């Protein structure tokens, strides 16, 4: 699915952090300043996510250790979910645990079966500090859990188990960017 930038967005595409970058493996700091710099960060995150053909992006994936993520992701009924969350907290992850293919913009070209719940709820605030609550099912629930993990310093490869873990580790070593 090819995504298009938000009309009127003036964000810049930033360099993507790849697996092995220390920022991807450490918890991010809460956002305390709500102003033009945060607005620019979110615009740049959308531009970077779209340029990489992604459905979600956490701030630490572009070298910013702050608790922010953006998304433009369908659910399993092909309903599009578009937005951002500042200082997100995963408050619910429940339902059926589903093992499905998962990839990441910070591990380009790779994917592996990863277990996630099929329902997730994230709470946080928007660019102005107003409360937001985002609820997702299916693929969108997977996206919400994935992005919240990033902000805790966890990449999906950390959740892969069994023979898939060994296979993914070999592919990562072969890729040469970790």
Rosetta silent file (secondary structure, phi, psi, omega in degrees, C-alpha in Angstrom):
SEQUENCE: XXXXXXXXXXXXXXXXXXXXXXXXXXXXXXXXXXXXXXXXXXXXXXXXXXXXXXXXXXXXXXXXXXXXXXXXXXXXXXXXXXXXXXXXXXXXXXXXXXXXXXXXXXXXXXXXXXXXXXXXXXXXXXXXXXXXXXXXXXXXXXXXXXXXXXXXXXXXXXXXXXXXXXXXXXXXXXXXXX
SCORE:     score description
SCORE:     0.000 S_00000001
   1 L     0.000  122.575  179.891    0.000    0.000    0.000 S_00000001
   2 L   -92.402  127.287  179.940    1.565    3.302   -1.068 S_00000001
   3 L  -100.350  153.107  179.093    0.878    6.234    1.252 S_00000001
   4 L  -115.936  145.643  177.403    0.797    9.880    0.293 S_00000001
   5 L   -59.151  154.124  176.880    1.917   12.844    2.388 S_00000001
   6 L   -67.625  130.600  178.732   -0.737   14.853    4.153 S_00000001
   7 L   -55.186  135.848  178.513   -1.763   17.791    1.949 S_00000001
   8 L    85.323   -6.788  179.953   -0.132   20.980    3.159 S_00000001
   9 L   -71.906  136.045 -179.234    2.515   19.108    5.164 S_00000001
  10 L  -118.393   27.295 -178.586    5.904   20.726    4.896 S_00000001
  11 L   -68.700  156.434  176.952    7.908   18.101    6.753 S_00000001
  12 L  -105.558  143.897  176.653   11.426   17.081    5.814 S_00000001
  13 L   -77.294  126.899  179.334   12.548   13.509    5.368 S_00000001
  14 L  -106.546  162.357  179.670   15.082   12.615    8.042 S_00000001
  15 L   -69.364  137.649 -179.195   17.647    9.833    8.157 S_00000001
  16 L   -84.965  133.339  172.204   16.323    6.563    9.576 S_00000001
  17 L   -76.565  136.562 -179.247   18.055    4.992   12.575 S_00000001
  18 L  -107.449  159.299  179.142   18.855    1.341   11.943 S_00000001
  19 L   -48.221  133.882 -176.256   19.002   -1.586   14.329 S_00000001
  20 L   108.940  -24.913  175.488   22.131   -1.233   16.447 S_00000001
  21 L   -65.974  128.650 -176.604   21.692    2.516   16.963 S_00000001
  22 H   -55.566  -33.119 -179.414   21.715    3.093   20.730 S_00000001
  23 H   -63.855  -26.823 -179.808   18.606    5.302   20.626 S_00000001
  24 H   -75.699  -12.495 -173.359   16.527    2.353   19.426 S_00000001
  25 H  -117.551   20.043  178.424   17.463    0.356   22.518 S_00000001
  26 L  -134.795  144.536  177.555   16.792    2.882   25.295 S_00000001
  27 L   -61.024  143.860  179.895   13.529    4.258   26.683 S_00000001
  28 L   -86.460  158.577  179.859   12.582    7.702   25.342 S_00000001
  29 E   -87.600  147.051  175.451   12.001   10.796   27.468 S_00000001
  30 L   -63.637  148.684  174.712    8.568   12.385   27.905 S_00000001
  31 L   -77.667  131.624  178.493    7.812   15.495   25.877 S_00000001
  32 L  -119.669  -18.143 -179.264    7.659   18.575   28.126 S_00000001
  33 L  -109.612  117.423  179.295    7.757   21.386   25.547 S_00000001
  34 L  -108.907  104.837 -177.440    4.691   21.798   23.328 S_00000001
  35 L  -168.616 -158.360 -175.520    5.450   24.296   20.616 S_00000001
  36 H   -57.766  -36.239 -178.954    6.866   24.807   17.121 S_00000001
  37 H   -64.966  -38.498  178.347    9.714   22.297   17.578 S_00000001
  38 H   -68.609  -41.195  177.520    7.246   19.517   18.421 S_00000001
  39 H   -60.087  -43.983 -179.972    5.032   20.464   15.459 S_00000001
  40 H   -64.171  -41.891  178.687    8.062   20.333   13.147 S_00000001
  41 H   -58.208  -47.848 -178.849    9.112   16.965   14.587 S_00000001
  42 H   -63.871  -41.950  176.860    5.673   15.461   13.884 S_00000001
  43 H   -60.860  -43.907  179.091    5.641   16.883   10.332 S_00000001
  44 H   -65.234  -36.313  178.922    9.117   15.471    9.716 S_00000001
  45 H   -64.938  -43.138  176.639    8.051   12.106   11.132 S_00000001
  46 H   -62.001  -46.662 -179.064    5.108   11.905    8.735 S_00000001
  47 H   -59.570  -42.542 -179.367    7.324   12.905    5.789 S_00000001
  48 H   -67.863  -43.087  179.127    9.926   10.302    6.756 S_00000001
  49 H   -60.797  -45.981 -179.307    7.329    7.566    7.319 S_00000001
  50 H   -65.860  -40.618  179.981    5.724    8.212    3.919 S_00000001
  51 H   -62.411  -31.517 -179.683    9.091    8.350    2.139 S_00000001
  52 L   -91.346    1.277  179.939    9.938    4.938    3.615 S_00000001
  53 L    62.711   39.554 -179.589    6.478    3.549    2.751 S_00000001
  54 L   -98.365  174.758  177.503    5.703    2.823    6.405 S_00000001
  55 L  -116.617   -5.902  178.294    2.518    2.765    8.454 S_00000001
  56 E  -162.358  154.757  179.627    4.009    4.009   11.738 S_00000001
  57 E  -155.846  131.131  175.454    7.122    5.737   13.024 S_00000001
  58 E   -98.384  150.701 -175.645    8.490    6.482   16.492 S_00000001
  59 H   -58.127  -36.594 -178.502   10.656    9.543   17.145 S_00000001
  60 H   -68.319  -14.158  175.886   13.710    7.515   18.153 S_00000001
  61 H   -74.051  -12.571  174.123   13.697    5.973   14.671 S_00000001
  62 H  -119.589   25.291  172.170   14.831    9.352   13.356 S_00000001
  63 L    83.890   16.817 -179.503   17.275   10.041   16.183 S_00000001
  64 L  -117.129  114.865 -174.470   14.996   11.913   18.604 S_00000001
  65 L   -85.374   53.266  178.076   14.694   10.308   22.054 S_00000001
  66 E  -120.537  153.579 -176.184   11.225   11.680   22.796 S_00000001
  67 L   -82.782   83.393  178.771    7.947    9.853   23.402 S_00000001
  68 E  -144.891  138.615  167.152    6.128   10.592   20.119 S_00000001
  69 E  -141.649  156.905  177.352    4.833    8.401   17.328 S_00000001
  70 E  -122.503  159.602  179.225    2.852    8.930   14.133 S_00000001
  71 E  -153.836  150.287  169.582    0.730    6.498   12.157 S_00000001
  72 E  -147.979   87.405 -164.157   -1.221    6.118    8.930 S_00000001
  73 E  -137.098  135.678  175.112   -2.326    2.530    9.206 S_00000001
  74 E   -83.469  156.690  168.844   -5.292    0.420    8.119 S_00000001
  75 L   -95.199 -171.483 -176.905   -7.016   -2.063   10.372 S_00000001
  76 L   -70.511  -15.013  176.429   -8.125   -5.497    9.205 S_00000001
  77 L   -96.108   10.393  179.925  -11.326   -4.026    7.703 S_00000001
  78 L    64.797   28.411  172.082   -9.181   -1.617    5.644 S_00000001
  79 L   -86.521  128.146 -176.726  -10.317    1.417    7.674 S_00000001
  80 E   -82.457  133.108  176.308   -7.547    4.026    7.624 S_00000001
  81 E  -118.776  124.980 -173.782   -6.282    5.412   10.950 S_00000001
  82 E  -132.231  128.415  177.091   -4.193    8.584   10.767 S_00000001
  83 E   170.078 -164.978  179.360   -2.679   10.561   13.615 S_00000001
  84 E  -146.455  158.370  174.686    0.003   11.062   16.207 S_00000001
  85 E  -139.132  129.694  176.197    0.370   10.516   19.947 S_00000001
  86 E  -103.838  137.286 -177.867    2.662   12.429   22.277 S_00000001
  87 E    52.188   50.365 -177.353    3.684   10.752   25.557 S_00000001
  88 E   -71.010  150.174  171.685    1.753    7.586   24.686 S_00000001
  89 E  -131.931  128.828  175.026    0.998    4.829   27.161 S_00000001
  90 E   -78.885  105.632 -174.791   -0.211    1.415   26.088 S_00000001
  91 E   -96.514  -18.483  175.057   -3.114    1.034   28.539 S_00000001
  92 E  -146.595  136.082  169.324   -4.667   -2.122   27.047 S_00000001
  93 E  -145.913  103.050 -173.440   -3.335   -4.961   24.946 S_00000001
  94 E  -150.623 -169.706 -176.540   -5.735   -7.850   25.047 S_00000001
  95 E    93.515 -147.671 -179.237   -7.962  -10.152   23.089 S_00000001
  96 E   -84.564  136.000  174.465   -6.530  -12.951   21.019 S_00000001
  97 E   -85.092  123.622 -175.367   -2.764  -13.206   20.728 S_00000001
  98 E  -118.898  129.842  174.346   -1.920  -13.446   17.027 S_00000001
  99 E   -95.137  116.886 -178.808    1.429  -14.381   15.553 S_00000001
 100 E  -141.261  167.531 -179.783    1.789  -12.526   12.278 S_00000001
 101 E   -65.622  136.515  178.623    4.455  -11.090   10.004 S_00000001
 102 E  -137.711  140.707  176.843    5.973   -7.888   11.313 S_00000001
 103 E  -128.957 -178.153 -177.603    8.550   -5.579    9.831 S_00000001
 104 L  -158.377  139.913  178.764   10.145   -2.303   10.824 S_00000001
 105 L   -64.145  -21.232  178.336   11.569    0.701    9.012 S_00000001
 106 L   -88.817   -1.336  172.275   14.668    0.366   11.221 S_00000001
 107 L  -130.574   64.915 -170.233   15.212   -3.199    9.960 S_00000001
 108 L   -57.929  133.523  174.941   14.637   -2.540    6.241 S_00000001
 109 L    82.825   -1.375 -178.261   13.640   -5.474    4.092 S_00000001
 110 L  -113.605  152.101  171.340   13.243   -7.912    6.975 S_00000001
 111 E  -155.163  159.743  179.456   10.200   -9.364    8.706 S_00000001
 112 E  -155.925  152.993  177.026    9.423  -12.204   11.073 S_00000001
 113 E   -63.039  126.579 -176.705    6.405  -13.754   12.781 S_00000001
 114 E  -134.138  135.948  179.679    5.768  -11.781   15.971 S_00000001
 115 E   -83.652  130.232  175.835    3.064  -12.299   18.593 S_00000001
 116 E  -143.207  154.979  173.567    0.788   -9.332   19.325 S_00000001
 117 E   -77.057  152.363 -176.739   -2.673   -8.931   20.785 S_00000001
 118 E   -89.281    8.566  175.704   -5.465   -8.145   18.333 S_00000001
 119 E  -143.213  134.967  178.797   -6.778   -5.215   20.414 S_00000001
 120 E  -147.014  147.597  175.707   -4.833   -2.267   21.819 S_00000001
 121 E  -130.607  129.927  178.151   -5.587    1.078   23.443 S_00000001
 122 E  -120.624  135.283  174.142   -3.080    3.920   23.692 S_00000001
 123 E  -119.639  147.749  178.967   -3.581    7.101   25.698 S_00000001
 124 E  -176.089 -146.475  178.845   -1.510   10.250   25.509 S_00000001
 125 E  -136.155  166.940  176.896   -1.845   13.810   24.273 S_00000001
 126 L   -96.088 -169.277 -177.507   -1.800   15.676   20.974 S_00000001
 127 L   -61.250  -23.380 -178.848    0.475   18.510   19.807 S_00000001
 128 L   -98.450   -1.819 -179.208   -1.371   20.988   22.025 S_00000001
 129 L    90.798    6.358  178.180   -1.354   18.751   25.109 S_00000001
 130 L   -78.018  140.963 -178.624   -5.030   17.746   24.824 S_00000001
 131 E   -61.475  140.952  173.459   -5.797   14.140   25.872 S_00000001
 132 E  -132.773  149.911  175.497   -6.153   11.529   23.123 S_00000001
 133 E  -134.651  123.551 -177.991   -7.201    7.891   23.247 S_00000001
 134 E  -119.556  126.732 -179.637   -6.547    5.648   20.253 S_00000001
 135 E  -119.234  136.797 -178.636   -8.074    2.196   20.014 S_00000001
 136 E  -139.644  154.548  174.517   -7.148   -0.342   17.393 S_00000001
 137 E  -127.008  161.906  175.618   -7.882   -3.867   16.283 S_00000001
 138 H    57.323 -132.095 -177.255   -6.082   -6.278   14.004 S_00000001
 139 H   -60.164  -37.236  179.446   -3.200   -4.813   12.019 S_00000001
 140 H   -67.349  -36.820  175.427   -3.711   -1.362   13.555 S_00000001
 141 H   -61.408  -40.553  177.092   -3.495   -2.874   17.079 S_00000001
 142 H   -60.158  -44.256  179.453   -0.193   -4.455   15.991 S_00000001
 143 H   -60.486  -47.131 -179.115    1.025   -1.029   14.812 S_00000001
 144 H   -60.359  -44.134  179.344    0.100    0.663   18.114 S_00000001
 145 H   -65.647  -40.727  179.999    1.913   -1.990   20.161 S_00000001
 146 H   -60.820  -47.365 -177.800    4.937   -1.855   17.834 S_00000001
 147 H   -69.297  -38.599  176.014    5.298    1.943   18.120 S_00000001
 148 H   -62.990  -39.324  175.314    4.827    1.920   21.902 S_00000001
 149 H   -57.158  -46.086 -179.642    7.549   -0.748   22.105 S_00000001
 150 H   -52.600  -43.685 -175.857    9.920    1.520   20.176 S_00000001
 151 H   -71.070  -13.611  174.800    9.490    4.267   22.762 S_00000001
 152 L   -97.043    1.235 -179.749   10.450    1.770   25.488 S_00000001
 153 L    85.423   21.875 -179.221   13.628    0.783   23.612 S_00000001
 154 L  -114.000  131.281  173.159   12.211   -2.494   22.272 S_00000001
 155 L  -107.432  156.983 -174.888   12.294   -3.495   18.601 S_00000001
 156 H   -57.549  -29.988  179.706   10.119   -6.281   17.225 S_00000001
 157 H   -59.401  -27.183  177.589   13.198   -8.474   16.742 S_00000001
 158 H   -68.734  -19.951 -176.948   13.432   -8.626   20.556 S_00000001
 159 H   -98.567   -9.338 -178.452   10.013  -10.356   20.607 S_00000001
 160 L   -74.936  136.569 -175.569   10.696  -12.963   17.914 S_00000001
 161 L  -124.099  169.094  173.249   11.116  -16.475   19.341 S_00000001
 162 H    62.950 -146.894 -177.205   12.216  -19.958   18.369 S_00000001
 163 H   -64.387  -27.284  178.272   13.594  -20.809   14.959 S_00000001
 164 H   -66.235  -33.674  177.962   12.270  -17.502   13.609 S_00000001
 165 H   -63.519  -49.047 -179.770   14.552  -15.671   16.061 S_00000001
 166 H   -61.940  -41.421 -179.962   17.638  -17.501   14.810 S_00000001
 167 H   -63.927  -43.725  179.785   16.613  -16.937   11.169 S_00000001
 168 H   -65.224  -42.285  178.926   16.037  -13.208   11.773 S_00000001
 169 H   -60.151  -41.152  177.259   19.389  -12.827   13.577 S_00000001
 170 H   -62.623  -43.438  179.573   21.176  -14.417   10.602 S_00000001
 171 H   -63.639  -37.768  178.350   19.380  -12.054    8.208 S_00000001
 172 H   -64.698  -46.057  178.115   20.336   -9.072   10.383 S_00000001
 173 H   -60.949  -40.330  179.622   24.004  -10.078   10.387 S_00000001
 174 H   -65.327  -35.075 -177.732   23.864  -10.570    6.611 S_00000001
 175 H   -63.857  -31.042  174.794   22.286   -7.124    6.111 S_00000001
 176 L    79.164    4.201 -179.480   25.424   -5.534    7.568 S_00000001
 177 L  -106.045    3.246  179.663   23.792   -2.458    9.092 S_00000001
 178 L   -94.435    0.000    0.000   23.448   -3.651   12.678 S_00000001
